Short mmCIF file of N, CA, C and O in Angstrom, two decimals:
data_model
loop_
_atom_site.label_atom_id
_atom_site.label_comp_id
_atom_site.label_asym_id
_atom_site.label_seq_id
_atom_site.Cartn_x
_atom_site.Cartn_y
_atom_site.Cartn_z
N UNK A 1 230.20 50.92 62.34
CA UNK A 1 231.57 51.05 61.88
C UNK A 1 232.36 51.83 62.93
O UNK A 1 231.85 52.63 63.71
N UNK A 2 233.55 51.54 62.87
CA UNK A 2 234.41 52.24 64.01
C UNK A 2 235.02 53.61 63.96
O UNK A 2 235.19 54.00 62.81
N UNK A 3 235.30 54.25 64.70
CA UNK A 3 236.29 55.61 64.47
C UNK A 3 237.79 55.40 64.11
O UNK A 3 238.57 55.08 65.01
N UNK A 4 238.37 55.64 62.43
CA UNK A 4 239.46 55.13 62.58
C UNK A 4 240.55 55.52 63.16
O UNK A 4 240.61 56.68 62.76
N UNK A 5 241.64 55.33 63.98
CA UNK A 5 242.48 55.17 64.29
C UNK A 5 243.40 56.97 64.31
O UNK A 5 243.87 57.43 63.27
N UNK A 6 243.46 57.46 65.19
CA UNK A 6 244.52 58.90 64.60
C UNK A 6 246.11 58.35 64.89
O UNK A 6 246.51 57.40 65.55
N UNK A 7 246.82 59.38 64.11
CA UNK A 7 248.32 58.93 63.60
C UNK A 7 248.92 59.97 64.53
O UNK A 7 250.07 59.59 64.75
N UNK A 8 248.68 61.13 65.18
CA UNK A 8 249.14 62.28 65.24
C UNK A 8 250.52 61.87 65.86
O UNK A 8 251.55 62.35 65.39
N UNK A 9 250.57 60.71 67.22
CA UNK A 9 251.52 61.17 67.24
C UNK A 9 252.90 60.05 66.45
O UNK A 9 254.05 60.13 66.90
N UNK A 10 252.65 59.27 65.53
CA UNK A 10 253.46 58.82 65.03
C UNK A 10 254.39 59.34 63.94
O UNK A 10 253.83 60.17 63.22
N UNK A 11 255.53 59.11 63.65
CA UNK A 11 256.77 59.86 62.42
C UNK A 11 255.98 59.27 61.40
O UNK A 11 255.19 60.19 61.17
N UNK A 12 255.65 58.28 60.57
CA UNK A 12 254.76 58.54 59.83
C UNK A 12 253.35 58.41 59.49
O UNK A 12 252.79 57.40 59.91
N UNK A 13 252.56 59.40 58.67
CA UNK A 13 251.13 59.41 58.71
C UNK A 13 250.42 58.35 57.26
O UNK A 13 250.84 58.14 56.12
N UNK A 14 249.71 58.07 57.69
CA UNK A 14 248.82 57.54 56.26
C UNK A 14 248.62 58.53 54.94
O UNK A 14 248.03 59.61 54.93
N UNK A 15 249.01 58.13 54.26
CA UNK A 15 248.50 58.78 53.08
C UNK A 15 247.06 59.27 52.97
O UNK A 15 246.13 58.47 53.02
N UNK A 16 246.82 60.80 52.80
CA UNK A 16 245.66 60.94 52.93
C UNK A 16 245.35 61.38 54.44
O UNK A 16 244.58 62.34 54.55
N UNK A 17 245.90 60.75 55.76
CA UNK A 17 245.66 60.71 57.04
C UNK A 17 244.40 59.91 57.18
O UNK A 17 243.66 60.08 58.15
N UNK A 18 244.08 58.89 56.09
CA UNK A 18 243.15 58.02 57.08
C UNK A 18 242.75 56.73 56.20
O UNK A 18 242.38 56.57 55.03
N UNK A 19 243.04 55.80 57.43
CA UNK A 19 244.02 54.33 56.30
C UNK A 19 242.17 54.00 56.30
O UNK A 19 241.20 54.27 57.00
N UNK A 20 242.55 53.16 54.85
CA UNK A 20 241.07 51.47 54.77
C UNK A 20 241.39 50.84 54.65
O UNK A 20 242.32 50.51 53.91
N UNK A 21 240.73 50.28 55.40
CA UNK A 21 240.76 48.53 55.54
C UNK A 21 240.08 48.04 54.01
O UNK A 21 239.09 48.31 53.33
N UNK A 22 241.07 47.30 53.96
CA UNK A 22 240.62 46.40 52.51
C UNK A 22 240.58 45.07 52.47
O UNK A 22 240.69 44.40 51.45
N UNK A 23 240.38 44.52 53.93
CA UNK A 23 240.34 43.26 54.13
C UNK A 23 239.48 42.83 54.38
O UNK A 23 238.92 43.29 55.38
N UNK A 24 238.65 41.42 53.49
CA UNK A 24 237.43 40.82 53.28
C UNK A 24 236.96 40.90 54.85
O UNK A 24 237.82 41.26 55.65
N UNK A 25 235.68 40.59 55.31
CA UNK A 25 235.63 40.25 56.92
C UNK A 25 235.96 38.70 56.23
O UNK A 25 236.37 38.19 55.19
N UNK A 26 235.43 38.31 57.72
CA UNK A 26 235.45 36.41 57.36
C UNK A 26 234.68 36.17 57.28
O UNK A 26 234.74 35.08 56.70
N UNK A 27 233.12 36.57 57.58
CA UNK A 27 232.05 36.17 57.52
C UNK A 27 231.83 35.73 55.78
O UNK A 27 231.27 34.69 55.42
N UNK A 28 232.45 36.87 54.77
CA UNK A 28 232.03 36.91 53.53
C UNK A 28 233.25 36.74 52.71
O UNK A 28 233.27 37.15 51.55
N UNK A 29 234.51 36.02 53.40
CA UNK A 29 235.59 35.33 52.73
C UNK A 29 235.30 34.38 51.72
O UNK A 29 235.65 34.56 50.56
N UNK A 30 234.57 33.18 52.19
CA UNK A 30 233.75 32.08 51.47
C UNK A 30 233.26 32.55 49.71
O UNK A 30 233.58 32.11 48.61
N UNK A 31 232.33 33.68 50.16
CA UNK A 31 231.80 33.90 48.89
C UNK A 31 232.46 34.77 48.18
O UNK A 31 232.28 34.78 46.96
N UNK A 32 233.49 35.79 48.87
CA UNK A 32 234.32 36.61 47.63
C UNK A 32 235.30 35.76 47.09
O UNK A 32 235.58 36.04 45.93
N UNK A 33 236.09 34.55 47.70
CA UNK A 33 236.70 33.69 46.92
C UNK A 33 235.66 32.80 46.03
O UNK A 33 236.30 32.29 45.11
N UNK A 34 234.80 32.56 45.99
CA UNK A 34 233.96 31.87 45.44
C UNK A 34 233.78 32.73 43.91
O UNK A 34 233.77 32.15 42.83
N UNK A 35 233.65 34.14 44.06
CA UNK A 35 233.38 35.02 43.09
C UNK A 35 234.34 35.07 41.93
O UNK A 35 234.27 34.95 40.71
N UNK A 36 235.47 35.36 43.03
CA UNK A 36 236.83 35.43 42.56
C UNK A 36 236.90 34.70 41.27
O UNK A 36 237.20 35.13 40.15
N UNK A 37 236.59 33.54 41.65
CA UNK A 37 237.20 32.20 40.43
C UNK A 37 236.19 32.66 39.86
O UNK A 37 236.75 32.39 38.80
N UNK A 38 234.99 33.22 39.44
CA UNK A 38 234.78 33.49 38.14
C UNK A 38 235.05 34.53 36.92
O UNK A 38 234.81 34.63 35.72
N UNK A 39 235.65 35.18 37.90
CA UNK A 39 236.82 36.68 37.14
C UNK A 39 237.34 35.84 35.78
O UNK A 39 237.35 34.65 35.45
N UNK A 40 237.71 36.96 35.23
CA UNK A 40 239.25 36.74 34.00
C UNK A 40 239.83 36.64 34.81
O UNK A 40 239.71 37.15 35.92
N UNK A 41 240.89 35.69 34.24
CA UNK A 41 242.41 35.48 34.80
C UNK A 41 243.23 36.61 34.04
O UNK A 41 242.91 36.86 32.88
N UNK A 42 244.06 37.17 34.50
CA UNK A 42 245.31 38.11 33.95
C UNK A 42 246.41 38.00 34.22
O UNK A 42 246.59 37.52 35.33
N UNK A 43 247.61 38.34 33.48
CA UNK A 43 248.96 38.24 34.37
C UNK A 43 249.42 39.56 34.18
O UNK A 43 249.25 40.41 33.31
N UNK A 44 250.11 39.51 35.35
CA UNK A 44 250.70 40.80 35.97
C UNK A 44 252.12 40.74 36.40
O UNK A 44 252.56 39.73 36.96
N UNK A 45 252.98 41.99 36.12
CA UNK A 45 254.32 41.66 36.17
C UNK A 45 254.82 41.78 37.59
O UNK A 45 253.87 41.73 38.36
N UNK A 46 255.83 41.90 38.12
CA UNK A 46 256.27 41.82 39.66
C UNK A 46 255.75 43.45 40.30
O UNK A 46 255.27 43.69 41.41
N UNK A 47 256.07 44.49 39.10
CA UNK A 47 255.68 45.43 40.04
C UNK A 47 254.31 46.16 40.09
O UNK A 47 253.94 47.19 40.66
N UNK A 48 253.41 44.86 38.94
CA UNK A 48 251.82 45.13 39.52
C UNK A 48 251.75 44.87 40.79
O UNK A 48 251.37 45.62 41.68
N UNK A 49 252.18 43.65 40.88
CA UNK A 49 251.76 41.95 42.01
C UNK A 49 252.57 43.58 43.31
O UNK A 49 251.59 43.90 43.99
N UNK A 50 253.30 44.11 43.56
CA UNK A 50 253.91 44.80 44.18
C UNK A 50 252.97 45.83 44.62
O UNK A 50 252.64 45.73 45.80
N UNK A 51 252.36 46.98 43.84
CA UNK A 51 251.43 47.83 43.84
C UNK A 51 250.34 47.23 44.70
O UNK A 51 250.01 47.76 45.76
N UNK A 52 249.63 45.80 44.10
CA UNK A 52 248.62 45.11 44.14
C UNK A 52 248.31 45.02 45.91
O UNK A 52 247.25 45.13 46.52
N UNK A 53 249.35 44.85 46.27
CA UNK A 53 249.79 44.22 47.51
C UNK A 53 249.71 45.44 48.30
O UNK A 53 249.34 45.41 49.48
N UNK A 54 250.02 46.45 47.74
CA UNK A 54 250.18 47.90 48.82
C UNK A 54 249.02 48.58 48.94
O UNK A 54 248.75 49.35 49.86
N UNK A 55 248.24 48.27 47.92
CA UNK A 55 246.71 48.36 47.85
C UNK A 55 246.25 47.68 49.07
O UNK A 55 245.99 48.33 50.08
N UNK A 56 246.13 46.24 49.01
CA UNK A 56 245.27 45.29 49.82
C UNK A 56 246.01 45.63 51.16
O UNK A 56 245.45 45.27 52.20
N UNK A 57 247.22 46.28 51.23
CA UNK A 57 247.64 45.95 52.74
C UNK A 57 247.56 47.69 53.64
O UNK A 57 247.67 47.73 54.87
N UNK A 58 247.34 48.95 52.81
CA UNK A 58 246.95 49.89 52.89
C UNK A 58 247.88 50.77 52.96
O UNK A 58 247.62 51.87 53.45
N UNK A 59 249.37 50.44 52.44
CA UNK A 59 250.46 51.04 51.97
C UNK A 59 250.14 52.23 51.40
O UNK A 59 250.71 53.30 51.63
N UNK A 60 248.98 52.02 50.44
CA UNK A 60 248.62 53.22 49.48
C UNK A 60 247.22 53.79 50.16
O UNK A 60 246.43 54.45 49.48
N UNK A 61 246.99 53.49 51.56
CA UNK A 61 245.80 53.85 51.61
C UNK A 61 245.77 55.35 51.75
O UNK A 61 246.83 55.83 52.15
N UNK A 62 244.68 56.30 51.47
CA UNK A 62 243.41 55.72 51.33
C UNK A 62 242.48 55.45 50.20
O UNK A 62 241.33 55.87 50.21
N UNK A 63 243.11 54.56 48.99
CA UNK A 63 242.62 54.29 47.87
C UNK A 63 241.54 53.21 48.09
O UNK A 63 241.70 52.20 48.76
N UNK A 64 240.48 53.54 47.47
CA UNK A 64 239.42 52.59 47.20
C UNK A 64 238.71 52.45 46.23
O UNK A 64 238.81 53.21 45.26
N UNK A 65 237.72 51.28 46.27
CA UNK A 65 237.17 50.81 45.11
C UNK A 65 238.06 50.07 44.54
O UNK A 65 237.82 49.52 43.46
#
């Protein structure tokens, strides 16, 4: 695994000061969409789908799990 990334000298820092990656690799894209479709389906209003998104893209990082 890599050393992540320092912020020091940028105006803004990561939440926390230290982002995750929450993005599938590709090697194991195949089978987490594969998984996926056997979940519950749910619906979610615009400012889940909103949250949801700041999660996966690390807006909110460093939340996990």
């Amino acid at each position: 695994m890599s050393t992540p990334p320092t912020f020091d000298s940028y105006p803004q820092k990561p939440h926390g000061g230290v982002l995750v990656n929450q993005v599938v690799s590709a090697d194991k894209r195949d089978e987490r969409i594969e998984y996926a479709k056997t979940l519950p389906a749910i619906r979610v209003d615009l400012e889940a789908v909103i949250t949801i998104e700041m999660i996966a893209t690390g807006v909110l990082s460093p939340n996990t799990g």
